Short mmCIF file of C-alpha atoms in Angstrom, two decimals:
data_model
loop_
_atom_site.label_atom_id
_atom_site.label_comp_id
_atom_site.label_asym_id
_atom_site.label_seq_id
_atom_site.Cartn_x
_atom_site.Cartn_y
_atom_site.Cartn_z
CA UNK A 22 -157.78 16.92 164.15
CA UNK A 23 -154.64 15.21 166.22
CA UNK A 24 -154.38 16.43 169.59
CA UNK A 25 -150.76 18.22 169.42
CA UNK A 26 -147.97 16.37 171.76
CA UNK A 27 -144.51 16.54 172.27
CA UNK A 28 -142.54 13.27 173.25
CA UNK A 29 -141.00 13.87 176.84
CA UNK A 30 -137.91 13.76 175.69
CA UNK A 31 -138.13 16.58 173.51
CA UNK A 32 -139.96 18.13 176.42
CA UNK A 33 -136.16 17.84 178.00
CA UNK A 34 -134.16 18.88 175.87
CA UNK A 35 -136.64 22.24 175.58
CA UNK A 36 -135.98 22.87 179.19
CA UNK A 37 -131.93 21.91 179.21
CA UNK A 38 -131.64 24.94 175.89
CA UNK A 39 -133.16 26.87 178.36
CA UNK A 40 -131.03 26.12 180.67
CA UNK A 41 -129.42 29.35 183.43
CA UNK A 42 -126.83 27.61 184.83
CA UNK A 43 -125.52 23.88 183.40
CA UNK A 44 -122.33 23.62 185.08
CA UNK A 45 -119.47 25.10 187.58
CA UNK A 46 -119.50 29.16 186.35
CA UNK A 47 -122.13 29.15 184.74
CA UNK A 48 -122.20 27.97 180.16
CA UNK A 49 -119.94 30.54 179.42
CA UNK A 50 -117.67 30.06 182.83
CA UNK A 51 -117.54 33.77 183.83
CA UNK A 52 -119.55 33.34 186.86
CA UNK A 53 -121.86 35.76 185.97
CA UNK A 54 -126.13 34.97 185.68
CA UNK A 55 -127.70 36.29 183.07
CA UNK A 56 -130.91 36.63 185.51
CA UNK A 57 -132.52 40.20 186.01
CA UNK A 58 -134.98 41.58 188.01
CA UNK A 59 -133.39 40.42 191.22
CA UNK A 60 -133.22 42.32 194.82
CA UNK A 61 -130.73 45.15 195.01
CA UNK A 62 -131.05 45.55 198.05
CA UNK A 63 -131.54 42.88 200.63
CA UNK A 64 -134.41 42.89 203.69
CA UNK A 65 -132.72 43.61 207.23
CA UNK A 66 -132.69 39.69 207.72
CA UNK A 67 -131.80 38.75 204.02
CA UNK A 68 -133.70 36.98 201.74
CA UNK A 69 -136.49 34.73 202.15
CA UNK A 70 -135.74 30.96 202.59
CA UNK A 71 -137.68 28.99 200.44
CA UNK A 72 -136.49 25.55 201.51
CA UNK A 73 -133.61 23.47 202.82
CA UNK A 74 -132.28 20.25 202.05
CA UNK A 75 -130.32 18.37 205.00
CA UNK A 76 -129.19 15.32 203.06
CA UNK A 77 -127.20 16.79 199.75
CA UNK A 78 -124.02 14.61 200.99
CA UNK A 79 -120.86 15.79 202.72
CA UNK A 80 -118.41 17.49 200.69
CA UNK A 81 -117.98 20.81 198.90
CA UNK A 82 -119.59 20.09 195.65
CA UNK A 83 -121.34 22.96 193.72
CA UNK A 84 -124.68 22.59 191.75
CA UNK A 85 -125.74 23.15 188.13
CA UNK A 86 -129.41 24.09 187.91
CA UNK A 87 -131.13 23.04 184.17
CA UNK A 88 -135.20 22.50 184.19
CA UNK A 89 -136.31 23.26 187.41
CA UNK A 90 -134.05 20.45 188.92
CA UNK A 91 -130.65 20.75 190.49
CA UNK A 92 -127.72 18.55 190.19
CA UNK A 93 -124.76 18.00 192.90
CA UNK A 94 -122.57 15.62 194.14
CA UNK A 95 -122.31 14.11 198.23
CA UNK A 96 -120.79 11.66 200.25
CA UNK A 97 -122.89 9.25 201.80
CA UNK A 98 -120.94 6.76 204.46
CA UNK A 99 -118.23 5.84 201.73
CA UNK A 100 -119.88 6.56 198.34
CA UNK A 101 -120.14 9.49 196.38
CA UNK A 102 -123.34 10.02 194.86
CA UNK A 103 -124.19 12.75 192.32
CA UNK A 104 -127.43 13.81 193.58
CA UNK A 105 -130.82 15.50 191.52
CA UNK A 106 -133.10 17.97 193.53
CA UNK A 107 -136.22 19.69 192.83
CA UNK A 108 -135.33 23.47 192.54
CA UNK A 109 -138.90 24.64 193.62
CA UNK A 110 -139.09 21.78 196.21
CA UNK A 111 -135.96 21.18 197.61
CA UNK A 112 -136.64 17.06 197.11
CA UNK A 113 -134.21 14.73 196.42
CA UNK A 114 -135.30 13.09 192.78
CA UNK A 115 -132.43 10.18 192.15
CA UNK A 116 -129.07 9.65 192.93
CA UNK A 117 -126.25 7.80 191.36
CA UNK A 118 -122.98 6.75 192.70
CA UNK A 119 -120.21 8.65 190.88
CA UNK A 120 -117.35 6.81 192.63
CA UNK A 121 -115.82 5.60 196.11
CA UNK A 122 -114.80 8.54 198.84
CA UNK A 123 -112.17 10.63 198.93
CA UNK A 124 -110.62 10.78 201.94
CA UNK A 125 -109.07 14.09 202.95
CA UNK A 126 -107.73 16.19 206.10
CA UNK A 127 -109.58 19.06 205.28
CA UNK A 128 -112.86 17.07 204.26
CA UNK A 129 -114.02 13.95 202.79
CA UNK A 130 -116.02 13.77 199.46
CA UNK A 131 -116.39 15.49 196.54
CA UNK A 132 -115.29 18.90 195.25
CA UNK A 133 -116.60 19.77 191.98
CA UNK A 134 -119.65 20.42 189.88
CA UNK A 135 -121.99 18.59 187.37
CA UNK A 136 -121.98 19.24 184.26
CA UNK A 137 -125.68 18.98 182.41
CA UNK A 138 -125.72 18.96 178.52
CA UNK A 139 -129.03 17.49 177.33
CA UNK A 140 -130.71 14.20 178.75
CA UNK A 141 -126.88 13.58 179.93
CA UNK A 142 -124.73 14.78 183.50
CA UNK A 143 -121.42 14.36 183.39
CA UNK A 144 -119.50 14.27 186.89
CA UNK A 145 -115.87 14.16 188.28
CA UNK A 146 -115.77 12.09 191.73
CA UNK A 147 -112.87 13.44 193.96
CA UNK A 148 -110.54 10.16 192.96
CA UNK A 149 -111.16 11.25 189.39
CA UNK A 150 -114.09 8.98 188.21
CA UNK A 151 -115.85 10.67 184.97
CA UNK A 152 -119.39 9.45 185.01
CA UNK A 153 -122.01 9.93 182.22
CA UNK A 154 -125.79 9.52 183.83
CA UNK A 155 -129.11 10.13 182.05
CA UNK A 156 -130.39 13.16 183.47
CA UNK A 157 -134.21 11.93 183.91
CA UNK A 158 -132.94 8.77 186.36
CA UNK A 159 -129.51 8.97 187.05
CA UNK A 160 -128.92 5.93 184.77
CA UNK A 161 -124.94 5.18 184.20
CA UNK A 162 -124.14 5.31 180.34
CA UNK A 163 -120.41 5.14 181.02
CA UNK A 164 -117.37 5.82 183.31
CA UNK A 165 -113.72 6.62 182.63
CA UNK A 166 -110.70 7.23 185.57
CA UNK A 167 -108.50 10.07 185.04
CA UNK A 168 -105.86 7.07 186.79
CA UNK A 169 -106.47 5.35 183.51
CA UNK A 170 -105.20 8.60 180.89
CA UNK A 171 -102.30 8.30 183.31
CA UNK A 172 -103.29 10.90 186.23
CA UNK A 173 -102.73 10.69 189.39
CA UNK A 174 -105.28 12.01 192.49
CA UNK A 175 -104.17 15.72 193.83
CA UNK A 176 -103.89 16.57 197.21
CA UNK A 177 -107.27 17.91 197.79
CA UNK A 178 -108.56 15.20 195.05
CA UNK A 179 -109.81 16.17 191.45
CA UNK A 180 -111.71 19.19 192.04
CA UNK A 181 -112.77 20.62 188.00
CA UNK A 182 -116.13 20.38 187.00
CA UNK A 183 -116.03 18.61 183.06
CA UNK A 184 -116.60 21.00 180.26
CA UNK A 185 -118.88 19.96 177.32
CA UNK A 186 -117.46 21.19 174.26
CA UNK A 187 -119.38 20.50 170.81
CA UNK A 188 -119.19 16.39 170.94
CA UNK A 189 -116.53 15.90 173.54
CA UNK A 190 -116.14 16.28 177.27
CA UNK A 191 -113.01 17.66 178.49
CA UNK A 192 -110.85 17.09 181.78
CA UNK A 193 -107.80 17.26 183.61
CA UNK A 194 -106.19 13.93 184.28
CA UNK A 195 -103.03 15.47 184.43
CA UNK A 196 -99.54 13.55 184.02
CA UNK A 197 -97.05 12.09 181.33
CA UNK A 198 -99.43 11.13 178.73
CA UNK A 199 -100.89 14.42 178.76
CA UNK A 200 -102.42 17.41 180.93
CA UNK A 201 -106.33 17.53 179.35
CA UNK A 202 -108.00 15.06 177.26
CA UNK A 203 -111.52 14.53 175.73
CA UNK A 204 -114.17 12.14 175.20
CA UNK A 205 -116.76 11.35 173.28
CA UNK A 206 -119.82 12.74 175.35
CA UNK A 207 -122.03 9.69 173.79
CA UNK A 208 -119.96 6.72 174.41
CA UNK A 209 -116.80 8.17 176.45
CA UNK A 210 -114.21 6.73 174.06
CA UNK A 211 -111.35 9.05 173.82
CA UNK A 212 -110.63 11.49 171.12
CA UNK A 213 -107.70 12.77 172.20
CA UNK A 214 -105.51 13.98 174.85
CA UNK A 215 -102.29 16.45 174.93
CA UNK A 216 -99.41 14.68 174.75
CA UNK A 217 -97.67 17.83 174.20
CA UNK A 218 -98.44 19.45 177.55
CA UNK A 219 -97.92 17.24 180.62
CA UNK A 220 -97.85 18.97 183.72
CA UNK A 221 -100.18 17.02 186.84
CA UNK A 222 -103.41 18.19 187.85
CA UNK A 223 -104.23 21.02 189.87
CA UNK A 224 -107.88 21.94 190.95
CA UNK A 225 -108.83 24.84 187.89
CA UNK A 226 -111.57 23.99 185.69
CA UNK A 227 -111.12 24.62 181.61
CA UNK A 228 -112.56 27.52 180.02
CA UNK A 229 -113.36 27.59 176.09
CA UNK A 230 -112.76 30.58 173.85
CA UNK A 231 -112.70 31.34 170.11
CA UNK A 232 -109.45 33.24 169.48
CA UNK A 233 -107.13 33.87 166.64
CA UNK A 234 -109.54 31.81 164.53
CA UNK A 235 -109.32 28.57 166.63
CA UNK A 236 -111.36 27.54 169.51
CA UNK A 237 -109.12 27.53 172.23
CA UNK A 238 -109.51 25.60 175.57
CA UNK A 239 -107.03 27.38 177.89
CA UNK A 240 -106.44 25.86 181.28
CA UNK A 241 -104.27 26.71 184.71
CA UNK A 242 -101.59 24.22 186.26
CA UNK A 243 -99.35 24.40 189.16
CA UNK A 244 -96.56 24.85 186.32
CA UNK A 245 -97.92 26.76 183.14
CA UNK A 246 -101.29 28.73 181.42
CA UNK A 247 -101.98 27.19 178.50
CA UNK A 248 -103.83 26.62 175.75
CA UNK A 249 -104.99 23.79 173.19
CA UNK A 250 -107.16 23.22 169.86
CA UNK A 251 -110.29 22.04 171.13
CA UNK A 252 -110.68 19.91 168.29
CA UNK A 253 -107.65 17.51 168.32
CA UNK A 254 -105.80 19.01 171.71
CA UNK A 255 -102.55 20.16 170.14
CA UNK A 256 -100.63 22.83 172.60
CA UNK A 257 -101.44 26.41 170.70
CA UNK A 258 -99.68 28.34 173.22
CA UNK A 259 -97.86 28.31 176.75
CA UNK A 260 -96.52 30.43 179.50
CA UNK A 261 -95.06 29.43 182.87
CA UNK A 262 -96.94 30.12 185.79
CA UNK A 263 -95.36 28.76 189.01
CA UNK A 264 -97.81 27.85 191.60
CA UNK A 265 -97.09 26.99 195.12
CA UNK A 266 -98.83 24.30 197.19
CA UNK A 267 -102.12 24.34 195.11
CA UNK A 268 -103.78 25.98 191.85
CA UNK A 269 -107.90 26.64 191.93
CA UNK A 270 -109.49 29.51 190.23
CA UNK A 271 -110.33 29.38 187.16
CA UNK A 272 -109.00 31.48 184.22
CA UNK A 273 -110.34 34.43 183.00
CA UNK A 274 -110.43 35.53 179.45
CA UNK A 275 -111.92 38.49 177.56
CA UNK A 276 -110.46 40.03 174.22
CA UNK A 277 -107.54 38.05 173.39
CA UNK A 278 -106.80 38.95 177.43
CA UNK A 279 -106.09 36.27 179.76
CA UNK A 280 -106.14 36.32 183.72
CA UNK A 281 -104.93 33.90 186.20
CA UNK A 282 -104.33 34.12 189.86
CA UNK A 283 -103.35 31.67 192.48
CA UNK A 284 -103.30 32.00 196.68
CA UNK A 285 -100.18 31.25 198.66
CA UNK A 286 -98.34 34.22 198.30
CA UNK A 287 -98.26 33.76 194.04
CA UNK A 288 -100.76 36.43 192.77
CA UNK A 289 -101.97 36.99 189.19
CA UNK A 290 -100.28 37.29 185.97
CA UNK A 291 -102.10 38.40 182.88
CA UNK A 292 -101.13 38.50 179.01
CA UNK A 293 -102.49 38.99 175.42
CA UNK A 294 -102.13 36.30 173.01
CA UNK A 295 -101.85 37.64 170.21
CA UNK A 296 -101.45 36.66 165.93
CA UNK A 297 -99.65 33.52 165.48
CA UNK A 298 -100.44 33.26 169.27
CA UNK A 299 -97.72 35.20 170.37
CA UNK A 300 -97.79 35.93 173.66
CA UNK A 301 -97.96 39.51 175.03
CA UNK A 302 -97.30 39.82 179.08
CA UNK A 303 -99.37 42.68 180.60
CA UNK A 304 -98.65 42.53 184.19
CA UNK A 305 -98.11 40.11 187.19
CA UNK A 306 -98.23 40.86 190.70
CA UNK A 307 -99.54 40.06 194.03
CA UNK A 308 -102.65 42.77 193.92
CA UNK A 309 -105.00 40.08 193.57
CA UNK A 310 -103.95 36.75 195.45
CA UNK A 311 -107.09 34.79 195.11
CA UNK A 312 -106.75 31.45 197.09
CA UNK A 313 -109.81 29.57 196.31
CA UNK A 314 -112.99 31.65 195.89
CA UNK A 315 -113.27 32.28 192.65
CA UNK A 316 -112.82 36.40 190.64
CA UNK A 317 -115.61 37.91 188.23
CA UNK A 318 -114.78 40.69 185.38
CA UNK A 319 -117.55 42.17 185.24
CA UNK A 320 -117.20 45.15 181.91
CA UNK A 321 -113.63 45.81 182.62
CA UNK A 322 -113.39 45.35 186.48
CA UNK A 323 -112.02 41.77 187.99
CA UNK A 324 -113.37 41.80 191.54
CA UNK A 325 -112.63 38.78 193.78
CA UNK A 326 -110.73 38.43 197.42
CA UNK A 327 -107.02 38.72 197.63
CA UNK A 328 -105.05 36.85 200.66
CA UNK A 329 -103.18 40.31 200.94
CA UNK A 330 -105.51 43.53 200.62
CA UNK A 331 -109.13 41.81 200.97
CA UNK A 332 -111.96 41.98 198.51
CA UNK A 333 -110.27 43.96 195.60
CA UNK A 334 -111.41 45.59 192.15
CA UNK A 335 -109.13 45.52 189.58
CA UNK A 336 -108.82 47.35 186.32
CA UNK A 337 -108.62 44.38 184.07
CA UNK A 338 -106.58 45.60 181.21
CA UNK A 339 -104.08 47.60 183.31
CA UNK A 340 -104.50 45.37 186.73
CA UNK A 341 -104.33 48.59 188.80
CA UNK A 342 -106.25 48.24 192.25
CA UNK A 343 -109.74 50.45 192.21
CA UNK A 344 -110.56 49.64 195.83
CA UNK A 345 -109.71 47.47 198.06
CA UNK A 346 -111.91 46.18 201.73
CA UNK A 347 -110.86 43.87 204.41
CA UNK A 348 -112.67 44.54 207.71
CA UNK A 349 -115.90 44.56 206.09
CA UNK A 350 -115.91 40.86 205.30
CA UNK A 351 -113.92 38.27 205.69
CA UNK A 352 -112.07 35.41 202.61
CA UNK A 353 -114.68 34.07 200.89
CA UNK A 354 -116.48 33.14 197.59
CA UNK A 355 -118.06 35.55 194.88
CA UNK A 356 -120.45 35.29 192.25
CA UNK A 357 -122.15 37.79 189.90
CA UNK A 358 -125.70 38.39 189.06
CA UNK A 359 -127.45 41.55 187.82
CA UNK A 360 -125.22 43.80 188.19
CA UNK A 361 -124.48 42.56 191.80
CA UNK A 362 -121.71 40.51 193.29
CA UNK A 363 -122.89 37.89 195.82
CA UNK A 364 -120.33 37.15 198.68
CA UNK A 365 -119.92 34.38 201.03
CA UNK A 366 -117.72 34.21 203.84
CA UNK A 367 -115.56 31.17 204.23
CA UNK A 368 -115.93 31.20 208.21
CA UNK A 369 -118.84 32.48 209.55
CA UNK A 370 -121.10 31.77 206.12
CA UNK A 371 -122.17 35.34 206.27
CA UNK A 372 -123.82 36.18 202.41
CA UNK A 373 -123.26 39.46 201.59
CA UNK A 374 -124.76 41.70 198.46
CA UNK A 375 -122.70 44.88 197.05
CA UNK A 376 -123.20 46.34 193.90
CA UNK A 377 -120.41 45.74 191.31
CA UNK A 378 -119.36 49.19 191.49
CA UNK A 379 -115.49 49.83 190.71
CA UNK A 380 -115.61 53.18 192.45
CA UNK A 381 -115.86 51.78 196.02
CA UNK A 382 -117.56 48.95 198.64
CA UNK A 383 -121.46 49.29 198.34
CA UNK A 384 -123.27 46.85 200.82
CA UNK A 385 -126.94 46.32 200.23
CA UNK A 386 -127.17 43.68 202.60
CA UNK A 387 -126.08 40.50 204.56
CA UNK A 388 -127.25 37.71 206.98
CA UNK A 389 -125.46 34.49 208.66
CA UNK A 390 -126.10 30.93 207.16
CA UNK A 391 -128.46 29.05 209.73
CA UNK A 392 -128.30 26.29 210.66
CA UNK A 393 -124.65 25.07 209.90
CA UNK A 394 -123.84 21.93 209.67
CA UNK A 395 -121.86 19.74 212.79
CA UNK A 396 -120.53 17.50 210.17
CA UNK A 397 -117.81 19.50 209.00
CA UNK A 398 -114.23 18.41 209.16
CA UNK A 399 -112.52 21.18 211.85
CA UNK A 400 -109.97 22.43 209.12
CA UNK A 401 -113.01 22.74 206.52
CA UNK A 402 -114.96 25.71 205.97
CA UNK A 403 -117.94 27.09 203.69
CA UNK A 404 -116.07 26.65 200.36
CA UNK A 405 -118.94 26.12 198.46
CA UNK A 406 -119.67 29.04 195.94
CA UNK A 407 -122.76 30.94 195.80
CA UNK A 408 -125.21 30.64 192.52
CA UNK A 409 -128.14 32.52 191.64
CA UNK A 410 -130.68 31.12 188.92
CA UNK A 411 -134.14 30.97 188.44
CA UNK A 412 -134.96 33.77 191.01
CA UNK A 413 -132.90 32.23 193.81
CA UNK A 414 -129.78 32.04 195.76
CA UNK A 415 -129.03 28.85 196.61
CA UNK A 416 -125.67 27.74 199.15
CA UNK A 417 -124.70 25.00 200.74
CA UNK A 418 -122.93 23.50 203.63
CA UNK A 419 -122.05 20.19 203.37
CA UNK A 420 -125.07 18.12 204.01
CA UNK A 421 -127.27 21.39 203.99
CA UNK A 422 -128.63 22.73 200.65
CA UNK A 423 -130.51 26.04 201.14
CA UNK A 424 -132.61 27.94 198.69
CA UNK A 425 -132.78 31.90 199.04
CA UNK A 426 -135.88 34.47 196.91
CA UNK A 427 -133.90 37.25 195.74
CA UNK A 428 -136.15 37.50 192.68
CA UNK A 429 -137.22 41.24 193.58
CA UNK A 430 -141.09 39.62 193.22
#
């Protein structure tokens, strides 16, 4: 009888299927683990560290986690580099340069996260360089400028983190020949791009939805909300959305229901689009001003920070407040994870843990990042969000990468 083998590259692409969390918010973008079994309730000095990395790059690029290894992006001197780490380790594996430094008052380097899909990563460099590596060696297979589709860098530099969508990769070059376009994932020729919809980049990443029959790929400007076929990127629907100074988080969508917020005094505005995509406005007001940290619906709750009331819960269909909690904690980052809600303070890079509970502010626990970086530009903070997979927390500030058991083992 043969001995029974499997080629390591099926071995992979086991592993990637696998996969808990393969790019920025997770497969589905929601921002929500599908890991169980984790601590609810943190030890009176959090959770154990299990390892730090001091040389992930400068920057405030987030990490996908696919196969027990973890992909980011740094600066080193004046390259960025998307980076691969052993999860259980904390080793560096390979890196790759993804595309010359962005330069920045607030920070130099890169801003978004890799996206893994296979053998491949694909990664946005903060002056808009889409690189396709091979995920076992960092080996370039090819690279595309969003300056090329017509885009031009935003203030805080590209920021998305590329969406893998069936064949194609999608991003947001932004600009006259059109807001999002799409590549072939295998050979990065383009497929199309939406010449229909041409408002400049802002700093949201694309979410993907199947709606009204279509799959939908609904995005956030400084402008507009809208959305596009996936397949050939012909505008389905619009809706203005005026922004001021900068656009992050990303959009939310559940049941034909779509949520977007924005920080400088804008707020959130949802709708329904509904047959024909028609749209349906639901609400807009300034109950949930989310800056840059991100906003979770988890059931029918939103829950994120708002510049004007604090951490907030929402009642997603009506948007009436639930709760609302400033002095406990301060602007910061959230993430979801068994039926928690991770939080991580943008100044002091205290983590907290509260129970996503729309009846009031539960703490089950907290503790202070240390060490913090001393590379840190003075306007920057700890913008980096928080992701749990595999059993662990993992953060980061800048050049530190730190691994956290909340497993509950």
């Amino acid at each position: 009888m043969k001995p029974f083998y499997i080629p390591a590259i099926v071995l992979f692409s086991l592993s990637t299927q696998a996969a808990d969390w393969p790019t920025f918010r997770g497969a589905d973008r929601t921002d929500i683990s599908s890991e169980t079994g984790l601590l609810k309730k943190w030890p009176g000095n959090g959770p154990k560290k299990v390892w730090m990395n001091e040389d992930a790059g400068l920057g405030y690029a987030g990490y996908s986690i696919v196969g027990g290894t973890l992909y980011t992006l740094g600066a080193r001197d004046a390259v960025e580099y998307v980076i691969a780490i052993d999860a259980a380790t904390g080793k560096e594996k390979w890196s790759a340069e993804a595309g010359a430094l962005l330069t920045n008052n607030w920070g130099d380097g890169p801003r978004s996260t890799p996206t893994v899909d296979g053998d491949k990563i694909y990664a946005l460099s903060g002056k808009g360089t889409l690189v396709c590596l091979s995920a076992v060696d960092g080996k370039e297979l090819w690279r595309v400028t969003m300056e090329s589709l017509g885009g031009k860098v935003p203030g805080w530099g590209y920021c998305e983190s590329p969406l893998v969508e069936g064949n194609l990769v999608i991003v947001t070059p932004g600009g006259a020949q059109g807001t999002l376009a799409a590549f072939d994932k295998t050979t990065g020729a383009k497929v199309w791009q939406s010449a229909e919809w041409t408002d400049p980049a802002q700093y949201a990443s694309v979410i993907a939805v199947d709606h009204n029959g279509t799959r939908q790929l609904i995005q956030l400007t400084m402008q507009s909300v809208g959305g596009v076929n996936a397949a050939d990127g012909k505008l389905l629907w619009k809706t203005e959305f005026p922004g001021k100074t900068a656009v992050i988080p990303t959009p939310i969508f559940k049941d034909g229901q779509v949520f977007v917020a924005a920080g400088y005094g804008v707020g959130c505005k949802s709708f329904k689009i509904g047959p024909d995509n028609v749209l349906e406005p639901l609400y807009d007001s300034t109950d949930m001003v989310n800056h840059h940290g991100g906003m979770v619906l988890v059931g029918d709750h939103l829950y994120g920070y708002s510049d004007k009331a604090g951490w907030s819960c929402l009642d997603f269909k009506t948007g009436v407040v639930q709760w609302a909690e400033k002095k406990a904690l301060g602007k910061g980052a959230i993430h979801s994870a068994d039926g928690m809600l991770y939080l991580l303070e943008e100044k002091t890079g205290t983590a907290v843990l509260i129970e996503a509970n729309p009846k009031e502010w539960e703490e089950k626990g907290r503790f202070t990042l240390q060490p913090q970086t001393t590379q840190r530009n003075a306007k920057g903070m700890i913008w980096t969000h928080p992701v749990v997979s595999g059993g662990h927390l993992f953060l980061r500030d800048q050049e530190l990468l730190f691994c956290f058991d909340v497993s509950g083992k």
